[in-house]
Short mmCIF file of C-alpha atoms in Angstrom, two decimals:
data_model
loop_
_atom_site.label_atom_id
_atom_site.label_comp_id
_atom_site.label_asym_id
_atom_site.label_seq_id
_atom_site.Cartn_x
_atom_site.Cartn_y
_atom_site.Cartn_z
CA MET A 1 31.59 -222.29 -13.85
CA SER A 2 29.66 -224.75 -12.53
CA HIS A 3 29.48 -228.23 -15.05
CA LEU A 4 27.07 -229.89 -12.78
CA LEU A 5 23.55 -228.95 -13.17
CA GLN A 6 21.04 -229.03 -10.31
CA THR A 7 17.57 -228.72 -10.66
CA ARG A 8 15.76 -227.76 -7.66
CA SER A 9 11.91 -228.44 -7.36
CA PRO A 10 9.80 -225.82 -6.33
CA ILE A 11 7.62 -227.53 -4.33
CA ASP A 12 10.54 -227.48 -1.08
CA GLY A 13 13.30 -226.78 -3.02
CA ARG A 14 15.18 -228.69 -2.20
CA ILE A 15 17.71 -230.60 -5.01
CA TYR A 16 15.32 -233.12 -7.62
CA VAL A 17 18.22 -233.52 -10.29
CA GLU A 18 21.73 -233.65 -10.80
CA ARG A 19 23.59 -234.67 -14.45
CA PRO A 20 27.01 -233.51 -15.66
CA TYR A 21 27.05 -231.01 -18.06
CA ALA A 22 28.47 -232.54 -21.39
CA GLU A 23 32.81 -231.61 -22.30
CA ALA A 24 33.71 -230.94 -25.74
CA GLU A 25 34.22 -234.59 -26.25
CA GLN A 26 30.60 -235.60 -25.73
CA ILE A 27 28.82 -233.19 -28.15
CA SER A 28 31.52 -233.16 -31.22
CA ALA A 29 30.38 -237.45 -30.64
CA ALA A 30 26.53 -236.81 -30.50
CA VAL A 31 26.93 -234.71 -33.92
CA ALA A 32 29.29 -236.50 -35.04
CA ALA A 33 27.05 -240.07 -34.57
CA ALA A 34 23.80 -238.15 -35.53
CA LYS A 35 25.13 -237.34 -39.14
CA SER A 36 26.91 -240.98 -39.58
CA ALA A 37 22.88 -242.96 -38.43
CA GLN A 38 21.27 -239.73 -41.26
CA ALA A 39 22.31 -241.83 -43.52
CA THR A 40 20.63 -245.37 -43.09
CA TRP A 41 17.35 -243.51 -40.75
CA GLN A 42 16.68 -241.68 -43.93
CA GLN A 43 16.30 -245.00 -46.56
CA THR A 44 14.90 -246.52 -44.04
CA SER A 45 11.22 -247.37 -45.17
CA LEU A 46 8.38 -244.66 -43.65
CA SER A 47 5.89 -247.63 -42.56
CA GLU A 48 9.22 -248.38 -40.41
CA ARG A 49 9.82 -245.60 -38.80
CA GLN A 50 5.73 -244.35 -37.66
CA ALA A 51 6.17 -247.97 -36.04
CA ILE A 52 9.15 -246.76 -33.64
CA CYS A 53 7.08 -243.35 -33.54
CA ARG A 54 4.22 -245.95 -32.01
CA LYS A 55 6.14 -248.03 -29.78
CA ALA A 56 7.87 -244.77 -28.49
CA VAL A 57 4.14 -243.49 -27.79
CA GLU A 58 3.06 -246.78 -26.00
CA TRP A 59 6.38 -246.88 -23.82
CA PHE A 60 4.84 -242.82 -21.70
CA GLU A 61 1.95 -244.49 -21.40
CA GLN A 62 2.65 -247.35 -19.76
CA HIS A 63 5.31 -245.39 -17.80
CA GLN A 64 2.20 -241.75 -17.50
CA ASP A 65 2.67 -242.17 -13.24
CA GLU A 66 6.24 -242.05 -13.03
CA ILE A 67 6.67 -239.45 -15.57
CA GLY A 68 4.04 -237.84 -13.65
CA GLU A 69 5.43 -237.92 -10.67
CA GLU A 70 9.55 -236.34 -12.29
CA LEU A 71 6.81 -233.33 -13.85
CA CYS A 72 5.34 -233.09 -10.43
CA TRP A 73 8.75 -232.78 -8.50
CA MET A 74 10.89 -230.82 -11.10
CA MET A 75 8.89 -228.13 -12.26
CA GLY A 76 5.92 -228.08 -9.62
CA ARG A 77 2.77 -229.13 -11.75
CA PRO A 78 0.06 -229.95 -9.65
CA ILE A 79 0.24 -234.88 -9.42
CA ARG A 80 -3.42 -234.76 -9.61
CA TYR A 81 -2.95 -233.22 -13.27
CA ALA A 82 1.24 -233.93 -14.07
CA ALA A 83 0.73 -237.10 -16.07
CA GLY A 84 -2.56 -235.54 -17.87
CA GLU A 85 0.91 -234.52 -20.22
CA VAL A 86 1.68 -238.07 -21.73
CA ARG A 87 -2.25 -238.02 -22.52
CA GLY A 88 -1.72 -234.63 -25.31
CA LEU A 89 1.28 -236.52 -26.40
CA ALA A 90 -0.01 -239.11 -27.24
CA GLU A 91 -2.53 -237.84 -29.57
CA ARG A 92 -0.04 -235.16 -30.99
CA ALA A 93 2.43 -237.66 -31.05
CA ARG A 94 -0.36 -240.63 -32.37
CA TYR A 95 -2.02 -237.17 -35.41
CA MET A 96 1.33 -236.54 -36.82
CA THR A 97 2.29 -240.34 -37.83
CA GLU A 98 -0.34 -240.99 -39.03
CA VAL A 99 -0.64 -237.72 -41.33
CA ALA A 100 2.84 -238.43 -42.74
CA ALA A 101 1.94 -240.13 -45.45
CA ASP A 102 0.70 -237.63 -46.97
CA ALA A 103 2.81 -235.01 -45.42
CA LEU A 104 5.59 -236.25 -46.72
CA ALA A 105 3.99 -237.51 -50.84
CA PRO A 106 6.50 -236.01 -53.05
CA VAL A 107 4.28 -233.43 -55.36
CA GLN A 108 3.67 -233.62 -58.71
CA VAL A 109 2.98 -231.24 -60.70
CA GLY A 110 1.06 -232.67 -63.77
CA ASP A 111 2.94 -234.26 -67.39
CA LYS A 112 4.66 -232.68 -70.06
CA ALA A 113 5.37 -234.60 -72.63
CA GLY A 114 8.46 -236.85 -72.34
CA PHE A 115 9.20 -235.82 -68.97
CA LYS A 116 8.43 -236.90 -65.74
CA ARG A 117 8.30 -234.37 -62.99
CA TYR A 118 8.02 -234.31 -59.61
CA ILE A 119 9.29 -232.67 -56.02
CA LYS A 120 10.61 -235.06 -52.78
CA LYS A 121 9.93 -233.83 -49.75
CA VAL A 122 14.01 -234.97 -48.29
CA PRO A 123 15.27 -234.30 -45.05
CA VAL A 124 17.18 -231.74 -43.92
CA GLY A 125 19.33 -233.25 -41.70
CA THR A 126 20.04 -233.44 -37.79
CA VAL A 127 18.02 -231.19 -35.89
CA LEU A 128 18.38 -229.98 -32.51
CA VAL A 129 15.48 -229.48 -30.53
CA ILE A 130 15.62 -227.03 -27.29
CA ALA A 131 12.67 -227.51 -25.06
CA PRO A 132 11.66 -225.30 -21.71
CA TRP A 133 10.43 -226.45 -18.93
CA ASN A 134 6.60 -225.30 -18.73
CA TYR A 135 5.54 -227.72 -21.04
CA PRO A 136 8.18 -229.66 -21.44
CA TYR A 137 7.48 -233.12 -23.43
CA LEU A 138 4.25 -231.49 -24.96
CA THR A 139 6.67 -228.80 -26.59
CA ALA A 140 9.14 -231.27 -26.93
CA ILE A 141 7.08 -233.90 -29.98
CA ASN A 142 5.67 -231.01 -31.43
CA SER A 143 9.14 -231.10 -33.54
CA VAL A 144 11.03 -234.27 -32.65
CA VAL A 145 7.97 -236.89 -33.71
CA PRO A 146 7.90 -235.39 -37.37
CA ALA A 147 11.66 -234.68 -37.73
CA LEU A 148 12.25 -238.56 -38.05
CA LEU A 149 9.59 -239.28 -39.63
CA ALA A 150 10.95 -237.36 -41.81
CA GLY A 151 14.19 -238.98 -41.38
CA ASN A 152 16.55 -236.16 -40.11
CA THR A 153 18.49 -237.66 -37.02
CA VAL A 154 17.77 -236.23 -33.51
CA ILE A 155 20.04 -234.00 -30.36
CA ILE A 156 17.65 -232.65 -27.92
CA LYS A 157 18.61 -229.92 -25.64
CA HIS A 158 15.81 -229.24 -22.05
CA SER A 159 15.66 -227.16 -20.17
CA ALA A 160 17.73 -227.45 -16.99
CA GLN A 161 15.01 -227.08 -15.27
CA THR A 162 13.82 -230.64 -16.68
CA PRO A 163 16.37 -232.48 -17.56
CA LEU A 164 14.24 -235.90 -17.02
CA CYS A 165 12.86 -235.32 -19.84
CA ALA A 166 14.97 -235.30 -22.37
CA GLU A 167 16.34 -238.80 -20.84
CA ARG A 168 13.29 -239.32 -21.17
CA LEU A 169 12.44 -239.28 -24.35
CA VAL A 170 14.88 -240.65 -26.06
CA GLN A 171 14.55 -243.61 -23.76
CA ALA A 172 11.14 -243.75 -25.20
CA PHE A 173 12.40 -244.38 -28.18
CA THR A 174 15.67 -245.85 -27.82
CA ALA A 175 13.11 -248.76 -26.73
CA ALA A 176 10.52 -248.50 -29.85
CA GLY A 177 13.71 -249.52 -31.69
CA VAL A 178 14.96 -246.03 -32.81
CA PRO A 179 19.51 -246.11 -34.39
CA ALA A 180 21.84 -245.71 -32.25
CA GLY A 181 22.97 -241.97 -33.26
CA VAL A 182 18.99 -241.38 -34.48
CA PHE A 183 17.84 -239.50 -31.38
CA GLN A 184 20.38 -238.02 -28.56
CA PHE A 185 20.15 -235.85 -25.20
CA LEU A 186 22.51 -233.18 -24.37
CA HIS A 187 22.70 -230.99 -20.64
CA LEU A 188 24.07 -228.33 -21.89
CA SER A 189 25.61 -224.47 -20.53
CA HIS A 190 24.11 -221.87 -22.07
CA ALA A 191 27.88 -220.85 -23.95
CA ASP A 192 27.48 -224.60 -24.89
CA THR A 193 23.89 -224.84 -26.56
CA GLU A 194 24.94 -221.02 -28.52
CA ALA A 195 27.97 -223.22 -30.03
CA LEU A 196 25.92 -226.24 -31.39
CA ILE A 197 23.94 -223.89 -33.33
CA LYS A 198 26.60 -222.95 -34.83
CA HIS A 199 28.21 -226.18 -34.81
CA PRO A 200 28.36 -227.10 -38.95
CA ASP A 201 26.18 -230.26 -39.30
CA ILE A 202 23.36 -229.05 -37.62
CA ASN A 203 21.44 -228.43 -39.98
CA HIS A 204 17.48 -227.23 -38.70
CA VAL A 205 16.83 -225.22 -35.24
CA VAL A 206 13.80 -225.46 -33.17
CA PHE A 207 13.22 -223.13 -30.38
CA THR A 208 10.83 -222.93 -27.31
CA GLY A 209 11.26 -219.21 -24.71
CA SER A 210 11.68 -217.31 -23.53
CA VAL A 211 12.20 -214.06 -26.30
CA PRO A 212 15.58 -212.79 -25.48
CA GLY A 213 16.55 -216.75 -26.50
CA GLY A 214 15.13 -216.78 -29.81
CA ALA A 215 17.19 -213.54 -30.44
CA MET A 216 20.61 -215.41 -29.61
CA VAL A 217 19.37 -219.13 -30.99
CA GLU A 218 18.87 -216.45 -34.56
CA ARG A 219 22.53 -214.87 -33.69
CA ALA A 220 23.85 -217.85 -33.39
CA ALA A 221 22.41 -219.47 -36.78
CA ALA A 222 22.90 -216.22 -39.12
CA GLY A 223 25.38 -217.00 -41.55
CA ARG A 224 24.17 -220.34 -41.68
CA PHE A 225 21.70 -220.54 -44.34
CA ILE A 226 18.85 -222.84 -42.06
CA GLY A 227 16.19 -223.18 -40.33
CA VAL A 228 15.82 -221.86 -37.05
CA GLY A 229 11.61 -221.84 -35.57
CA LEU A 230 10.93 -220.16 -32.63
CA GLU A 231 8.14 -220.10 -30.62
CA LEU A 232 8.05 -217.88 -28.06
CA GLY A 233 6.57 -215.44 -25.60
CA GLY A 234 2.51 -214.39 -25.42
CA LYS A 235 0.20 -212.63 -23.71
CA ASP A 236 -2.89 -214.18 -25.28
CA PRO A 237 -5.81 -211.80 -24.86
CA ALA A 238 -9.68 -213.56 -24.58
CA TYR A 239 -12.54 -210.42 -25.66
CA VAL A 240 -16.33 -211.78 -23.28
CA ARG A 241 -19.17 -210.13 -26.28
CA ALA A 242 -22.08 -209.46 -25.01
CA ASP A 243 -24.20 -212.12 -26.07
CA ALA A 244 -21.80 -214.30 -24.29
CA ASP A 245 -22.57 -217.65 -22.98
CA VAL A 246 -20.59 -216.15 -18.77
CA ALA A 247 -20.92 -219.06 -16.90
CA HIS A 248 -18.93 -220.73 -19.80
CA ALA A 249 -17.08 -218.36 -21.21
CA VAL A 250 -15.87 -217.27 -16.88
CA GLU A 251 -14.59 -221.65 -16.35
CA THR A 252 -12.83 -221.35 -19.46
CA THR A 253 -10.72 -218.43 -19.07
CA ILE A 254 -9.84 -218.97 -16.07
CA ASP A 255 -8.51 -222.43 -16.42
CA GLY A 256 -6.44 -220.84 -19.03
CA ALA A 257 -5.47 -218.50 -17.25
CA PHE A 258 -4.66 -220.82 -13.93
CA PHE A 259 -3.88 -223.55 -15.23
CA ASN A 260 -0.32 -224.58 -14.85
CA SER A 261 0.41 -222.16 -12.56
CA GLY A 262 -0.36 -219.88 -15.50
CA GLN A 263 3.25 -220.85 -17.00
CA SER A 264 1.34 -221.20 -20.80
CA CYS A 265 3.29 -219.28 -23.48
CA CYS A 266 -0.20 -219.65 -25.19
CA GLY A 267 -2.84 -219.30 -20.95
CA ILE A 268 -5.15 -216.39 -20.98
CA GLU A 269 -3.68 -213.69 -20.41
CA ARG A 270 -5.70 -210.52 -19.98
CA ILE A 271 -9.29 -210.66 -20.63
CA TYR A 272 -11.55 -207.70 -22.24
CA VAL A 273 -14.68 -207.86 -21.22
CA HIS A 274 -18.20 -206.06 -22.31
CA ALA A 275 -20.09 -203.64 -20.44
CA ASP A 276 -23.42 -205.44 -20.59
CA VAL A 277 -21.55 -208.45 -18.35
CA TYR A 278 -19.02 -206.91 -17.56
CA ASP A 279 -20.34 -207.15 -14.28
CA ALA A 280 -21.22 -210.59 -14.57
CA PHE A 281 -18.48 -212.22 -15.62
CA VAL A 282 -16.29 -210.50 -12.43
CA GLU A 283 -18.52 -211.76 -9.69
CA GLN A 284 -18.75 -215.24 -10.81
CA ALA A 285 -14.57 -215.08 -11.85
CA VAL A 286 -13.40 -213.62 -8.18
CA ALA A 287 -15.59 -216.84 -7.45
CA LEU A 288 -13.54 -219.14 -9.19
CA VAL A 289 -10.91 -218.06 -8.52
CA LYS A 290 -10.91 -218.25 -4.78
CA GLN A 291 -11.47 -221.87 -5.24
CA TYR A 292 -7.95 -222.58 -5.90
CA LYS A 293 -5.85 -225.00 -3.27
CA LEU A 294 -2.40 -223.29 -3.16
CA GLY A 295 -0.48 -226.05 -2.61
CA PRO A 296 2.74 -228.99 -2.72
CA SER A 297 2.67 -230.25 -6.35
CA ASN A 298 2.80 -233.64 -4.91
CA ASP A 299 -0.42 -233.15 -2.05
CA PRO A 300 -3.42 -235.29 -4.65
CA GLU A 301 -5.89 -232.06 -2.73
CA THR A 302 -3.34 -229.41 -4.27
CA THR A 303 -4.73 -227.41 -7.62
CA LEU A 304 -2.45 -223.95 -7.99
CA GLY A 305 1.02 -225.42 -7.30
CA PRO A 306 4.12 -223.45 -6.76
CA VAL A 307 4.90 -220.81 -9.59
CA VAL A 308 8.22 -222.91 -10.79
CA ARG A 309 11.56 -220.51 -8.95
CA ALA A 310 10.87 -217.54 -6.25
CA GLU A 311 12.30 -215.07 -8.81
CA ALA A 312 8.76 -216.06 -11.48
CA ALA A 313 7.02 -215.47 -8.08
CA ASP A 314 8.48 -212.24 -7.28
CA PHE A 315 7.86 -210.65 -10.65
CA VAL A 316 4.82 -211.88 -10.96
CA ARG A 317 4.40 -209.96 -7.26
CA ALA A 318 6.21 -206.98 -9.03
CA GLN A 319 4.01 -206.38 -11.38
CA VAL A 320 0.52 -206.66 -9.75
CA ALA A 321 1.80 -204.32 -7.14
CA GLU A 322 3.17 -201.37 -10.11
CA ALA A 323 -1.13 -202.12 -11.21
CA VAL A 324 -1.88 -201.01 -7.80
CA ALA A 325 -0.29 -198.42 -7.17
CA GLN A 326 -1.75 -197.71 -11.28
CA GLY A 327 -5.11 -197.95 -9.62
CA ALA A 328 -6.15 -201.19 -10.77
CA VAL A 329 -8.11 -203.50 -8.15
CA ALA A 330 -7.22 -206.53 -6.25
CA HIS A 331 -10.42 -208.74 -5.68
CA ILE A 332 -7.45 -212.08 -4.78
CA ASN A 333 -6.40 -211.71 -0.80
CA ALA A 334 -3.10 -212.75 -0.84
CA ALA A 335 -4.02 -213.74 2.68
CA ASP A 336 -6.85 -215.85 2.06
CA PHE A 337 -3.43 -218.37 0.39
CA PRO A 338 -1.13 -218.90 3.35
CA LEU A 339 1.69 -220.12 1.54
CA ASP A 340 2.26 -216.40 -0.20
CA GLN A 341 4.93 -215.35 0.54
CA PRO A 342 7.83 -213.29 -0.82
CA GLY A 343 10.81 -214.59 -1.94
CA THR A 344 9.18 -218.05 -1.91
CA PRO A 345 7.99 -220.12 -4.72
CA TYR A 346 3.82 -220.16 -4.04
CA LEU A 347 1.68 -217.57 -5.22
CA ALA A 348 -1.98 -216.80 -4.61
CA PRO A 349 -3.83 -216.12 -8.19
CA GLN A 350 -4.61 -212.73 -8.46
CA LEU A 351 -7.07 -210.98 -10.51
CA LEU A 352 -7.40 -207.50 -11.23
CA THR A 353 -10.28 -204.71 -12.20
CA GLU A 354 -9.68 -201.48 -12.75
CA VAL A 355 -6.62 -202.61 -14.88
CA SER A 356 -5.21 -200.63 -18.30
CA HIS A 357 -2.27 -201.03 -20.64
CA GLN A 358 -0.54 -198.12 -19.18
CA MET A 359 0.00 -200.95 -16.57
CA ARG A 360 2.93 -203.63 -17.56
CA VAL A 361 -0.08 -206.74 -16.21
CA MET A 362 -1.65 -205.72 -19.13
CA THR A 363 1.17 -205.49 -21.90
CA GLU A 364 4.19 -207.41 -20.44
CA GLU A 365 3.92 -211.34 -20.22
CA SER A 366 4.03 -212.25 -16.97
CA PHE A 367 3.90 -216.37 -16.57
CA GLY A 368 2.15 -216.85 -13.88
CA PRO A 369 -0.81 -216.78 -11.71
CA VAL A 370 -2.65 -213.45 -12.67
CA VAL A 371 -5.16 -211.54 -14.92
CA GLY A 372 -6.16 -208.48 -15.28
CA ILE A 373 -10.16 -208.31 -16.75
CA GLN A 374 -10.92 -204.82 -18.64
CA LYS A 375 -14.19 -203.18 -19.24
CA VAL A 376 -14.63 -202.28 -23.26
CA TYR A 377 -18.32 -200.80 -24.90
CA SER A 378 -17.19 -202.29 -28.51
CA ASP A 379 -16.52 -205.38 -30.71
CA ALA A 380 -13.87 -202.63 -32.29
CA GLU A 381 -12.42 -201.62 -28.21
CA ALA A 382 -11.93 -205.03 -27.70
CA VAL A 383 -10.32 -205.86 -31.27
CA ALA A 384 -7.71 -202.47 -31.39
CA LEU A 385 -7.12 -203.92 -27.65
CA MET A 386 -6.60 -206.53 -27.96
CA ASN A 387 -3.92 -205.53 -30.97
CA ASP A 388 -2.31 -203.26 -29.27
CA SER A 389 0.97 -206.65 -28.07
CA ASP A 390 4.17 -207.12 -29.17
CA TYR A 391 2.70 -210.72 -29.23
CA GLY A 392 0.53 -212.84 -31.55
CA LEU A 393 0.03 -215.99 -30.20
CA THR A 394 -3.51 -217.27 -30.34
CA ALA A 395 -7.03 -214.77 -29.88
CA SER A 396 -9.47 -216.39 -28.35
CA ILE A 397 -13.38 -214.81 -28.80
CA PHE A 398 -16.78 -215.81 -27.21
CA THR A 399 -19.85 -215.16 -28.48
CA ARG A 400 -22.84 -216.69 -29.84
CA ASP A 401 -22.84 -214.99 -33.12
CA ILE A 402 -20.48 -216.96 -34.69
CA ASP A 403 -19.84 -215.51 -38.45
CA THR A 404 -19.18 -212.22 -36.17
CA GLY A 405 -17.24 -213.87 -34.22
CA ILE A 406 -14.85 -214.96 -37.35
CA ALA A 407 -15.51 -211.89 -39.03
CA LEU A 408 -14.12 -210.50 -36.14
CA GLY A 409 -11.20 -213.40 -35.80
CA ASP A 410 -10.01 -211.80 -38.99
CA GLU A 411 -8.67 -208.09 -37.89
CA LEU A 412 -7.19 -210.35 -35.07
CA GLN A 413 -2.73 -210.63 -35.31
CA THR A 414 -2.55 -213.71 -34.07
CA GLY A 415 -0.87 -217.06 -35.08
CA THR A 416 -3.93 -219.50 -33.23
CA PHE A 417 -7.74 -217.29 -33.08
CA PHE A 418 -10.58 -219.42 -31.11
CA ILE A 419 -14.46 -219.02 -30.61
CA ASN A 420 -15.53 -220.46 -27.38
CA ARG A 421 -12.92 -222.34 -26.03
CA CYS A 422 -8.94 -221.15 -25.17
CA ASP A 423 -5.52 -222.96 -24.81
CA TYR A 424 -5.82 -225.67 -26.35
CA LEU A 425 -3.27 -227.12 -29.15
CA ASP A 426 -5.60 -229.88 -31.79
CA PRO A 427 -2.65 -231.14 -33.26
CA ALA A 428 -4.09 -230.99 -36.62
CA LEU A 429 -4.08 -227.12 -36.96
CA ALA A 430 -0.76 -225.31 -37.27
CA TRP A 431 0.64 -223.91 -34.25
CA THR A 432 2.56 -220.12 -35.34
CA GLY A 433 2.79 -217.28 -33.57
CA VAL A 434 2.56 -213.62 -34.99
CA LYS A 435 5.60 -210.79 -33.70
CA ASP A 436 7.31 -211.58 -31.26
CA SER A 437 5.72 -214.78 -30.25
CA GLY A 438 8.51 -216.75 -33.40
CA ARG A 439 8.06 -217.79 -37.28
CA GLY A 440 7.87 -221.30 -38.62
CA CYS A 441 5.02 -224.16 -38.16
CA ALA A 442 4.49 -227.40 -35.59
CA LEU A 443 2.01 -229.24 -35.60
CA SER A 444 -0.50 -230.41 -39.03
CA VAL A 445 0.88 -231.36 -42.49
CA LEU A 446 2.01 -228.21 -42.66
CA GLY A 447 4.54 -228.09 -39.55
CA PHE A 448 6.09 -231.35 -41.65
CA ASP A 449 7.47 -228.68 -43.95
CA SER A 450 10.64 -226.70 -42.16
CA LEU A 451 11.64 -230.58 -41.86
CA THR A 452 12.74 -230.79 -45.29
CA ARG A 453 13.56 -229.31 -47.77
CA PRO A 454 11.93 -229.23 -51.80
CA LYS A 455 14.70 -231.85 -54.16
CA SER A 456 12.80 -231.04 -57.83
CA TYR A 457 13.13 -234.24 -60.27
CA HIS A 458 13.75 -232.72 -63.52
CA ILE A 459 13.44 -236.87 -65.83
CA LYS A 460 13.91 -236.91 -69.43
CA THR A 461 12.30 -240.16 -70.70
CA GLU A 462 12.55 -239.49 -73.80
CA LEU A 463 15.41 -239.78 -76.32
#
């Protein structure tokens, strides 16, 4: 294998970034530096660690335009939206920074005569963060900030599609004053990543990516008795009840399906609509999808950029073609989006009806700009279909009856449940999944738990 990492831009196929992969000596040195720095870092005050995190966020805000342009070229997000990732990063990082004192406070277990007892939350050591390309800063910051706040050192390995993101994260925290060795990046091959997970001085792994990738992480970590956090795939559903505000449901679910060219683990990939409002929903949804402008991501007029690679686009094309052959109806004419050509990453949005769970497009993660809309006749039918999936990251219900919506949400097998919204991470809430969507938790005060370990203090004060 080549020892050179090359990132080809989906905009024009040219090489946008070239970096050498880390050599074995560099990897060993990084781990040794992280282990050495961690002992001192955990002794720094929480207020000092919080101040560094705040300064790092300010660095990102000061550089959001250039960061947005890099995202545009590396992974294809339209330039009009690209800098928005910095706003999301800032929201999450600031929230985690502000709640750290409460989240990391010792657990008081109550008085007992002659004894002092409490449980401290101590850092696990060195955390390896393996981040994806589709939301490269948002997914990474979910773990980087709480890990550092808790007193851990961090090594980050980003997707080969977005290597500059790892460099910018470390650059921001270095400018903010993080000591040497506390936060480092490595550009790694798959083989070297797997070997690093097995390293005895890696104490926790956070991985965001595919189900096969998550399985690799678990295999590599097996027998080491370390924590593993996995955010994997999704096939997230939405249900539009008969009493829903149809216009709002259309606007929200279509944006949830097509933003970032559908390349979101929590994007809407299947929509179930009650028969009473089905026709109105489909009519409005088709009209809205036809307004998208497919084009190069660096064009300010583009609202739908290319997907990350031509192979990803062809995968979605195959799903759609197979569904149509099975009886699905395609409502968008690809000819209306001239850049859509087989073998390219430019892919027209597609909206399918007359779909069923016998079609891959309704059961297999698409990760592209396509959504199926299926008619249902009852809440029970909708809930059964929503749960009929190997995944369980988020699920949404659109209704004016909030109490009934919540009751239905209790029946859904999902990590996050929405009413009248979708495709959003609130940093105050735990970000987690069930089934093949992974395990573990990020964000909220609970997000610190996997990055610390409990240490009990049992002190006899009277002799």
